[in-house]
Structure formats: C-alpha cells, structure tokens
PDB file of C-alpha atoms and ligand atoms in Angstrom:
ATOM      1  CA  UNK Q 702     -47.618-136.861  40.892  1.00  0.00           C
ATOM      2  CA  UNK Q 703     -49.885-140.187  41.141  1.00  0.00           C
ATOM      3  CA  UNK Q 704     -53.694-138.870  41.799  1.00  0.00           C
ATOM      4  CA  UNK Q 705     -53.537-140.677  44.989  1.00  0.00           C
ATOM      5  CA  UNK Q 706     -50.668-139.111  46.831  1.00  0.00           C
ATOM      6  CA  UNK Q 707     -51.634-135.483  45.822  1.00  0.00           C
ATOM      7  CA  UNK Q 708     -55.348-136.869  47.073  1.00  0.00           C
ATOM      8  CA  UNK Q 709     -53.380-137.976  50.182  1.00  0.00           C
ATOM      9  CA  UNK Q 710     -51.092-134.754  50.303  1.00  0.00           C
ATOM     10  CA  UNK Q 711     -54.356-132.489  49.636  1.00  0.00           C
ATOM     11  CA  UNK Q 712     -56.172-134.160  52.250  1.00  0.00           C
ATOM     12  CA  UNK Q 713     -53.147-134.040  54.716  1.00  0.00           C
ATOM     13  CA  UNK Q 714     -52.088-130.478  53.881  1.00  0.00           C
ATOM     14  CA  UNK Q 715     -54.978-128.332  52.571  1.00  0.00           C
ATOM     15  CA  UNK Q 716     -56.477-126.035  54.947  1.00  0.00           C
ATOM     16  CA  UNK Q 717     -59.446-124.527  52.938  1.00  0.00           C
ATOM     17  CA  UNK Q 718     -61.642-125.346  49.973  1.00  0.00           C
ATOM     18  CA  UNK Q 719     -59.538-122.770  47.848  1.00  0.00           C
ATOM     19  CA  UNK Q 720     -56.427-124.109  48.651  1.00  0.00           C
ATOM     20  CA  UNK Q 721     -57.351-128.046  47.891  1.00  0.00           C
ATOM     21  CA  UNK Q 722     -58.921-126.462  44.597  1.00  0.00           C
ATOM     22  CA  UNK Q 723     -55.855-125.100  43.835  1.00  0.00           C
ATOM     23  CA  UNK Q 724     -53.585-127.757  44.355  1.00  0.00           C
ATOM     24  CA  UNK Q 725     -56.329-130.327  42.510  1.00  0.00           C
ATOM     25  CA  UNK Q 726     -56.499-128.096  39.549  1.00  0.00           C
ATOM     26  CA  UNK Q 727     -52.748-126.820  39.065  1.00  0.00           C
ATOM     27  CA  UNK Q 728     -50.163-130.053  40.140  1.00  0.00           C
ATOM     28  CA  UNK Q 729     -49.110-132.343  37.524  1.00  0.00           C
ATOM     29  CA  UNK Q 730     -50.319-135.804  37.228  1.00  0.00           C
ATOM     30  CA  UNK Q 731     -48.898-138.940  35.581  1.00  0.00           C
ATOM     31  CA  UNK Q 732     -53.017-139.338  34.384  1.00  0.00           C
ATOM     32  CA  UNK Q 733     -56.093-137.913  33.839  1.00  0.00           C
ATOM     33  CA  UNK Q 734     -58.282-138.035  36.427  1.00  0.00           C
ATOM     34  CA  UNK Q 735     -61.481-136.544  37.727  1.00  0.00           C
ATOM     35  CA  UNK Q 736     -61.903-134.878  41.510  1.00  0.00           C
ATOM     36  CA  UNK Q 737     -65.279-134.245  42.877  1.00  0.00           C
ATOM     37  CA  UNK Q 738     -64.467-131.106  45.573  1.00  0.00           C
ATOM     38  CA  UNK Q 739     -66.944-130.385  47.791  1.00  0.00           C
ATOM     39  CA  UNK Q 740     -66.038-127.655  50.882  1.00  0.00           C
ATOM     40  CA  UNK Q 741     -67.924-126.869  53.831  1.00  0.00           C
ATOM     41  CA  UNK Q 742     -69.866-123.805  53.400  1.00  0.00           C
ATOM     42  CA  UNK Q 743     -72.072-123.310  51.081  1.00  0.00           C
ATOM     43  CA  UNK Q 744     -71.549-122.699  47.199  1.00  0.00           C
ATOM     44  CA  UNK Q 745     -68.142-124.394  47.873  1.00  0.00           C
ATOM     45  CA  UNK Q 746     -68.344-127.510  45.190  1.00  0.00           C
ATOM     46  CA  UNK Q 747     -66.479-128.514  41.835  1.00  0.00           C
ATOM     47  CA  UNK Q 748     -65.894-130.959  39.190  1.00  0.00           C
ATOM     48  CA  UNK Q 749     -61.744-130.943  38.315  1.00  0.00           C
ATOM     49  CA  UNK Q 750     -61.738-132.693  35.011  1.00  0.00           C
ATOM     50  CA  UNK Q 751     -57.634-133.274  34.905  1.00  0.00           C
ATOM     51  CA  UNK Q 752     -55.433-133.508  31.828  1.00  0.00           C
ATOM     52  CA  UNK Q 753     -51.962-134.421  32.900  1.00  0.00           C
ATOM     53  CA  UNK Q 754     -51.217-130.596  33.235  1.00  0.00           C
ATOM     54  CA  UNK Q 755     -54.188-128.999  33.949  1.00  0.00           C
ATOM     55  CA  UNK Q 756     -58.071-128.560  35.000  1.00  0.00           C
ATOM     56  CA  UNK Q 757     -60.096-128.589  31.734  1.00  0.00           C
ATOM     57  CA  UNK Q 758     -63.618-126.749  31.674  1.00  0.00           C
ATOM     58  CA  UNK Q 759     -64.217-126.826  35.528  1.00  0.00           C
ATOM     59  CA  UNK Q 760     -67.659-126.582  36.797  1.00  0.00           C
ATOM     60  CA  UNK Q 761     -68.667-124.717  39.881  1.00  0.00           C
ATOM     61  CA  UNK Q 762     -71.701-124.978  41.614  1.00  0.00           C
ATOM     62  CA  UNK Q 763     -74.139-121.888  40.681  1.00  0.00           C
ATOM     63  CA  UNK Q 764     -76.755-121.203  42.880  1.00  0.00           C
ATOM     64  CA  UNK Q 765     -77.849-118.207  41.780  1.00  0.00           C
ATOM     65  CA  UNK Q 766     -77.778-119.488  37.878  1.00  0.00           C
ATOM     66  CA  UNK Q 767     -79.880-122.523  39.376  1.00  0.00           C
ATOM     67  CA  UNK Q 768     -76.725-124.745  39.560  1.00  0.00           C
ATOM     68  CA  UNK Q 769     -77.353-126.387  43.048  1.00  0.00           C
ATOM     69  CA  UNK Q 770     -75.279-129.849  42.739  1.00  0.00           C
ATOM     70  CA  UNK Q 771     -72.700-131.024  40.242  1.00  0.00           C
ATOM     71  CA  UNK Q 772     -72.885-134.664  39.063  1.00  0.00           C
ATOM     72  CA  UNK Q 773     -70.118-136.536  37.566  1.00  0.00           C
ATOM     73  CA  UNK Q 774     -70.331-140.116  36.062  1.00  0.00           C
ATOM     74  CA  UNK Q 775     -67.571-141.810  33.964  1.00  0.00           C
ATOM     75  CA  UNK Q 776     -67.729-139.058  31.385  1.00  0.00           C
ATOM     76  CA  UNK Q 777     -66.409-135.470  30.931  1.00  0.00           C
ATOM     77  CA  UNK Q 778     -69.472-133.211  31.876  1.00  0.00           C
ATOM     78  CA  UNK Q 779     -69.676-131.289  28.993  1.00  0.00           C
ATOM     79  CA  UNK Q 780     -69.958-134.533  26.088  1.00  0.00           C
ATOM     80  CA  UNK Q 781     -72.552-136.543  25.508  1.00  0.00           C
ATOM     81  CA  UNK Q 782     -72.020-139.913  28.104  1.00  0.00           C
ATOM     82  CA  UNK Q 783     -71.576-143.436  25.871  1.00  0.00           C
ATOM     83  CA  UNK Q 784     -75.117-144.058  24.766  1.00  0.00           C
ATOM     84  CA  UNK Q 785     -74.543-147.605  26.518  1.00  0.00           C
ATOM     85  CA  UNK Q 786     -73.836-145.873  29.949  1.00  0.00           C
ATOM     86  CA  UNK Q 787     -75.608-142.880  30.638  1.00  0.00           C
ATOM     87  CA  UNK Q 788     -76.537-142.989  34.121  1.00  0.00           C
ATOM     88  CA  UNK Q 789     -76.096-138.940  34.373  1.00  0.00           C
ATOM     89  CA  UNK Q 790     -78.892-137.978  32.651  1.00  0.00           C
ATOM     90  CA  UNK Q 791     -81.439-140.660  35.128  1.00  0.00           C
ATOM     91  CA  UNK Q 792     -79.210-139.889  37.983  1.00  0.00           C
ATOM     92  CA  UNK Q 793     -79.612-135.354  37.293  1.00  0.00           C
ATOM     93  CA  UNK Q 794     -83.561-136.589  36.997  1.00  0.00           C
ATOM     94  CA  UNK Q 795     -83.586-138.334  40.269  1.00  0.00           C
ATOM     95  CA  UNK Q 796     -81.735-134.654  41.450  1.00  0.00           C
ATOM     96  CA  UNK Q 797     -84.125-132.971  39.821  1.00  0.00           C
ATOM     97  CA  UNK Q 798     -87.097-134.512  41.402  1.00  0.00           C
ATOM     98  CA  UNK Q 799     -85.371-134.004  44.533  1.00  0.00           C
ATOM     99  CA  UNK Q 800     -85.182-131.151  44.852  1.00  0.00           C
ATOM    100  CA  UNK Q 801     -82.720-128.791  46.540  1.00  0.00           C
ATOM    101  CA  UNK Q 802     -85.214-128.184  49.261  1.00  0.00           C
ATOM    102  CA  UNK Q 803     -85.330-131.813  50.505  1.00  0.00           C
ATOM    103  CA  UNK Q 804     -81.733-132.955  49.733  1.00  0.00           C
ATOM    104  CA  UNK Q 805     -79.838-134.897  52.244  1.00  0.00           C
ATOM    105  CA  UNK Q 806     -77.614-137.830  53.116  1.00  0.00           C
ATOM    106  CA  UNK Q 807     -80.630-140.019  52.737  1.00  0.00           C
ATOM    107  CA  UNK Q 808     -82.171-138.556  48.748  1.00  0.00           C
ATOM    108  CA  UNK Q 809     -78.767-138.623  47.876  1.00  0.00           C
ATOM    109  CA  UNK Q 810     -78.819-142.287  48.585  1.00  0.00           C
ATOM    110  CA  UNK Q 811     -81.811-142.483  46.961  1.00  0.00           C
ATOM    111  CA  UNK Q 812     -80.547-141.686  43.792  1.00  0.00           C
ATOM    112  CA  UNK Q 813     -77.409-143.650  43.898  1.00  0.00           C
ATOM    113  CA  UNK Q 814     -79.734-146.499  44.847  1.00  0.00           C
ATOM    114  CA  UNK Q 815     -81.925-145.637  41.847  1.00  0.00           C
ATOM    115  CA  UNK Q 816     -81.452-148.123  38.227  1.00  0.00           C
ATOM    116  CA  UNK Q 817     -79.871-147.522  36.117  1.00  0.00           C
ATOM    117  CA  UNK Q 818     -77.051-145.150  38.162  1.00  0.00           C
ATOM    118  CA  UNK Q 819     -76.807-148.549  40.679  1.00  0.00           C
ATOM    119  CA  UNK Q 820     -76.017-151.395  38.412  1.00  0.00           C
ATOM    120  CA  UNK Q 821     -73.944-154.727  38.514  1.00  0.00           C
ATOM    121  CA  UNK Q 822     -70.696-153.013  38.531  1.00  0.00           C
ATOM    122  CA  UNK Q 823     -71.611-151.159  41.611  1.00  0.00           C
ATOM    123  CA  UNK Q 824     -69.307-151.754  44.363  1.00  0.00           C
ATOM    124  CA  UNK Q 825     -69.715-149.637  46.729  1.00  0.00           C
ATOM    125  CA  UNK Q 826     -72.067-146.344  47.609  1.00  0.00           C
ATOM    126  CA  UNK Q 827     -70.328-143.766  49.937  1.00  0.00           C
ATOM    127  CA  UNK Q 828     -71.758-140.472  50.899  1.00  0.00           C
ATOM    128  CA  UNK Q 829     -69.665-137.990  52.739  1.00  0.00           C
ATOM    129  CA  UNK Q 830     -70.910-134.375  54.372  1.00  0.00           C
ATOM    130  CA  UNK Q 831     -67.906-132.439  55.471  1.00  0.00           C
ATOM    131  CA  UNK Q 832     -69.208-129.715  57.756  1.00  0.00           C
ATOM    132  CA  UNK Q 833     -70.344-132.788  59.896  1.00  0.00           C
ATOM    133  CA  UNK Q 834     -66.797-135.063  59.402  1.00  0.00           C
ATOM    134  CA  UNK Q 835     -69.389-137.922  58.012  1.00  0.00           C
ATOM    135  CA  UNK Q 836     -68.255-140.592  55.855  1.00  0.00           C
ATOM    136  CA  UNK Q 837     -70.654-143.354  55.497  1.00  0.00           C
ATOM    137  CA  UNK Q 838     -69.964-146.486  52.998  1.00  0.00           C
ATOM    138  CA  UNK Q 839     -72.074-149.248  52.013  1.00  0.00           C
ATOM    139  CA  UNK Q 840     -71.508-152.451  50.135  1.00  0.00           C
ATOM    140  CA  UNK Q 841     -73.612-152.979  47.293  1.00  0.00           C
ATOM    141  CA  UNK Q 842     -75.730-155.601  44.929  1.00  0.00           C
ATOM    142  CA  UNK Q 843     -78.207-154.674  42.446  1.00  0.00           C
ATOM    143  CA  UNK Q 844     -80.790-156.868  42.136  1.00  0.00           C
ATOM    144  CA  UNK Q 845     -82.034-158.380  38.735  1.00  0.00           C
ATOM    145  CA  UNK Q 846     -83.046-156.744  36.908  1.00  0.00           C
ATOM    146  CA  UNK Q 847     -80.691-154.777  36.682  1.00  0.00           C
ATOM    147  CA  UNK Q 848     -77.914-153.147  33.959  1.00  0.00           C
ATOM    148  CA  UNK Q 849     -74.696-155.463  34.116  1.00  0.00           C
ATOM    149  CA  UNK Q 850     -72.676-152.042  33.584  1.00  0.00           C
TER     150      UNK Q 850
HETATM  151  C1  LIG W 741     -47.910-132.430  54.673  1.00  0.00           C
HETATM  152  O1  LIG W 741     -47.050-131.396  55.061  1.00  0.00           O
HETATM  153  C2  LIG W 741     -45.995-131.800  55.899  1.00  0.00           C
HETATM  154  C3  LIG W 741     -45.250-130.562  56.355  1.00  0.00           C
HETATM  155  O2  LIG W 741     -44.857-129.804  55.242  1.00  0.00           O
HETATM  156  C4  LIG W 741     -45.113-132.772  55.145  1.00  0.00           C
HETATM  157  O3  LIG W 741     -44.078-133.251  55.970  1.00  0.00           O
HETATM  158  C5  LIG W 741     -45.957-133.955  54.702  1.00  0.00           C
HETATM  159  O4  LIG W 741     -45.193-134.821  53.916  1.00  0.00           O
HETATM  160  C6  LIG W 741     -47.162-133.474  53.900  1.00  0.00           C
HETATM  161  N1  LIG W 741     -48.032-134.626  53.631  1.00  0.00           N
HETATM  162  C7  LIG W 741     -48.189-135.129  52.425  1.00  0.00           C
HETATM  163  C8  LIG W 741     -49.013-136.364  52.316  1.00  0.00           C
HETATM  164  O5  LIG W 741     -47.704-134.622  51.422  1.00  0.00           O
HETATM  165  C1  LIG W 742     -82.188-131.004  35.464  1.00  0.00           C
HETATM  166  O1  LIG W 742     -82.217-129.628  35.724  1.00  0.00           O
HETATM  167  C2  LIG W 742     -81.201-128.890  35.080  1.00  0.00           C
HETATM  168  C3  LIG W 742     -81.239-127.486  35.611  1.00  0.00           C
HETATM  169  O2  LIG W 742     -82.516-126.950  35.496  1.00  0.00           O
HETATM  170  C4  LIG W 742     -81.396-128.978  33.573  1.00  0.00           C
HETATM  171  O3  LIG W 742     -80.360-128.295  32.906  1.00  0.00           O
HETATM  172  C5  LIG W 742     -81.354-130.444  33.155  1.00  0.00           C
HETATM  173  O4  LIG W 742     -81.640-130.565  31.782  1.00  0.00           O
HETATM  174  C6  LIG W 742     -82.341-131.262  33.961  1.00  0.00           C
HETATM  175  N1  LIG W 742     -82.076-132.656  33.624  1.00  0.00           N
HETATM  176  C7  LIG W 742     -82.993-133.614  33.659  1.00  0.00           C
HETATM  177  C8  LIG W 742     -82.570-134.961  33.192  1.00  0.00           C
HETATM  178  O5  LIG W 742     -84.105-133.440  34.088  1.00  0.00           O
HETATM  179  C1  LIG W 743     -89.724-132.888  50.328  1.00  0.00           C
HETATM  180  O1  LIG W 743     -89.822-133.234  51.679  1.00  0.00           O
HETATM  181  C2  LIG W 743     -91.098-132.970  52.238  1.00  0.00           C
HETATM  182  C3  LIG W 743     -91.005-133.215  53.719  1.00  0.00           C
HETATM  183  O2  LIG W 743     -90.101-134.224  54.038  1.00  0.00           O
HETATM  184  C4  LIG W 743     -92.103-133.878  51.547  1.00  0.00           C
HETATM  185  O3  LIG W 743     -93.380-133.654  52.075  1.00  0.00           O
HETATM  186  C5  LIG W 743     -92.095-133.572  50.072  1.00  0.00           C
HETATM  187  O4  LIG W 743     -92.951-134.476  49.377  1.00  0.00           O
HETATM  188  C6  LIG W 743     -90.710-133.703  49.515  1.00  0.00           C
HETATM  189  N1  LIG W 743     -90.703-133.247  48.121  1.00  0.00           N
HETATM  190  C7  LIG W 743     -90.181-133.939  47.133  1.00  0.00           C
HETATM  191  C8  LIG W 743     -90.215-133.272  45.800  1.00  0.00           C
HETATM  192  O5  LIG W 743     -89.686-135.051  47.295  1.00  0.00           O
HETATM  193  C1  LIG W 744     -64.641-125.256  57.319  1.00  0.00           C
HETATM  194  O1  LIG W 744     -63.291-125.534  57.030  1.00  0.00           O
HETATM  195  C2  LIG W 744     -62.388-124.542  57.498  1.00  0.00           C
HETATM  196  C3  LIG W 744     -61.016-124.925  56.994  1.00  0.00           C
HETATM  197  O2  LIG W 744     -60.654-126.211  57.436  1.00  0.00           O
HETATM  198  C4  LIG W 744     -62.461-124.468  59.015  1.00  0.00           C
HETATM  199  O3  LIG W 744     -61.595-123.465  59.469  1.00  0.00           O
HETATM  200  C5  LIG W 744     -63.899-124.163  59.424  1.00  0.00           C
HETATM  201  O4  LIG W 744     -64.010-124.219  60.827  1.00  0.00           O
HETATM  202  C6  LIG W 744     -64.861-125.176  58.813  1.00  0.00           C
HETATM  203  N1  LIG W 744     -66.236-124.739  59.064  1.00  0.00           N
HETATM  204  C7  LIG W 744     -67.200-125.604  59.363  1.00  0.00           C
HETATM  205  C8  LIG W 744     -68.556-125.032  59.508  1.00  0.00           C
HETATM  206  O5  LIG W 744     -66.992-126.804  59.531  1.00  0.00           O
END
C-alpha cells in the first residue's frame, strides 16, 4: 500500500489504538516510513519505524521504566541522528525540562518552537490531543538566527 491510503484507511477504519497499531505495524508498504501513534488513554503511544514489510524496533511509551513521551525526528530512534541535524537530542532536553508534570498543548509548543528543533525548513507546527478531537496547525518562520535545516 502507499503510506497515505493505509494512513487514510487506518484513520477511516480503525476503531482502537490496538487495532491502528496493528494495521500500521503489519500491512505492506511500497516505502519506509515512520508513524507516530498516539491513542487516547493513557500509556497508549508508539514510534512504527516501517521497512516495506514490517515494524522494526518499535518503541512504546514506558511509564513505569520512566518512558513518558516518545520523540521522533528524521532519524531511526535507536542511531545516532546526522551530526548536522540533531534536533532530538535539544528537542528530549526541552522534554526533559518539561517535565511530565507540566506537559500540555502549550510546552509541547514550546519545544517545537525551541532552536534548533524549529529551523528554516520548518513548515508547519501541528499539535493534536485525541481524547479532546483537537488538531491545531500553525504556519511557521524561524527567525535569524536560525539553522537553515
Ligand atoms: C473503510 O471500511 C469500509 C467498509 O469496509 C470500506 O468500504 C472503506 O473503503 C474503508 N476505507 C478505507 C479508506 O479503506
Ligand atoms: C532525557 O531523559 C531521558 C530519560 O531519563 C534520558 O534517557 C535522556 O538521556 C535525557 N536526554 C537529555 C538530552 O536530557
Ligand atoms: C510547571 O508548572 C508549574 C505551574 O504552572 C510552574 O510553577 C513550574 O515552574 C513548572 N515547572 C517546570 C519545570 O517548568
Ligand atoms: C477512546 O477511543 C475509543 C475507540 O475509538 C472510544 O471507544 C473511547 O470512547 C475513547 N475514549 C475517550 C476517553 O475518548
């Protein structure tokens, strides 16, 4: 399948966290891609790093083994980002300062809003919170100075 009709499919058909998991994690894809899952209870979060045929080291949010978010940038999660581009490791400091105490729609702007994870290349920031059905997008510049990628 094309990543965005199963997206579309998933997000038509799917009627629980486990199920759009499933279905992101097992169908076969003409690419690789990445899907950032996030249900609405809590615990219920993933990173689905996709090969053509299958989900390759998933990572599961971990409360109990101090695993409260998962962050994905343009890398796989478990190598080392290009030196030239690591926004994860600002972007997990920004989370860690945070903390899981005070997180929200607004921190988590915060650190998308935060240099080097907002840079020229930005396009867009959008947050979504699915127990509430919120999808918010913004349009976005970075202002000098500020990393061109
Ligand atoms: C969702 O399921 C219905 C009923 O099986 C099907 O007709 C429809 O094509 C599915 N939607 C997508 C996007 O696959
Ligand atoms: C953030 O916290 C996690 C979990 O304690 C830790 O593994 C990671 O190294 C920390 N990263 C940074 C950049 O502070
Ligand atoms: C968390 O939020 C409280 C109340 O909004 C604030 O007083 C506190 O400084 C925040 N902590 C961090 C680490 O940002
Ligand atoms: C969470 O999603 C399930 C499956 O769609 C739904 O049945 C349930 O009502 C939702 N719960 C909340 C708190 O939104």
């Amino acid at each position: 399948m094309w990543m965005s009709f199963l997206t579309r499919s998933v997000l038509e058909n799917a009627t629980s966290y486990a199920e759009a998991k499933t279905l992101l994690s097992d169908t076969k894809l003409l690419a690789p891609a990445y899907f950032i899952l996030g249900g609405n209870r809590s615990g219920e979060a993933s990173i689905i790093t996709r090969s053509r045929t299958q989900n390759l080291n998933p990572l599961e949010l971990d409360v109990k083994q101090g695993r409260w978010y998962v962050l994905e940038t343009n890398y796989d999660h478990w190598k080392m980002p290009l030196f030239l581009d690591d926004r994860r490791t600002p972007a997990m400091k920004c989370m860690n300062q945070t903390t899981q105490a005070n997180i929200s729609i607004k921190t988590i702007y915060d650190v998308l809003s935060t240099k080097p994870v907002l840079n020229k290349l930005t396009t867009y920031t959008t947050l979504m919170q699915v127990s509430q059905g919120k999808l918010e997008s913004f349009i976005r510049a970075c202002p000098s100075p500020c990393m061109p990628w």
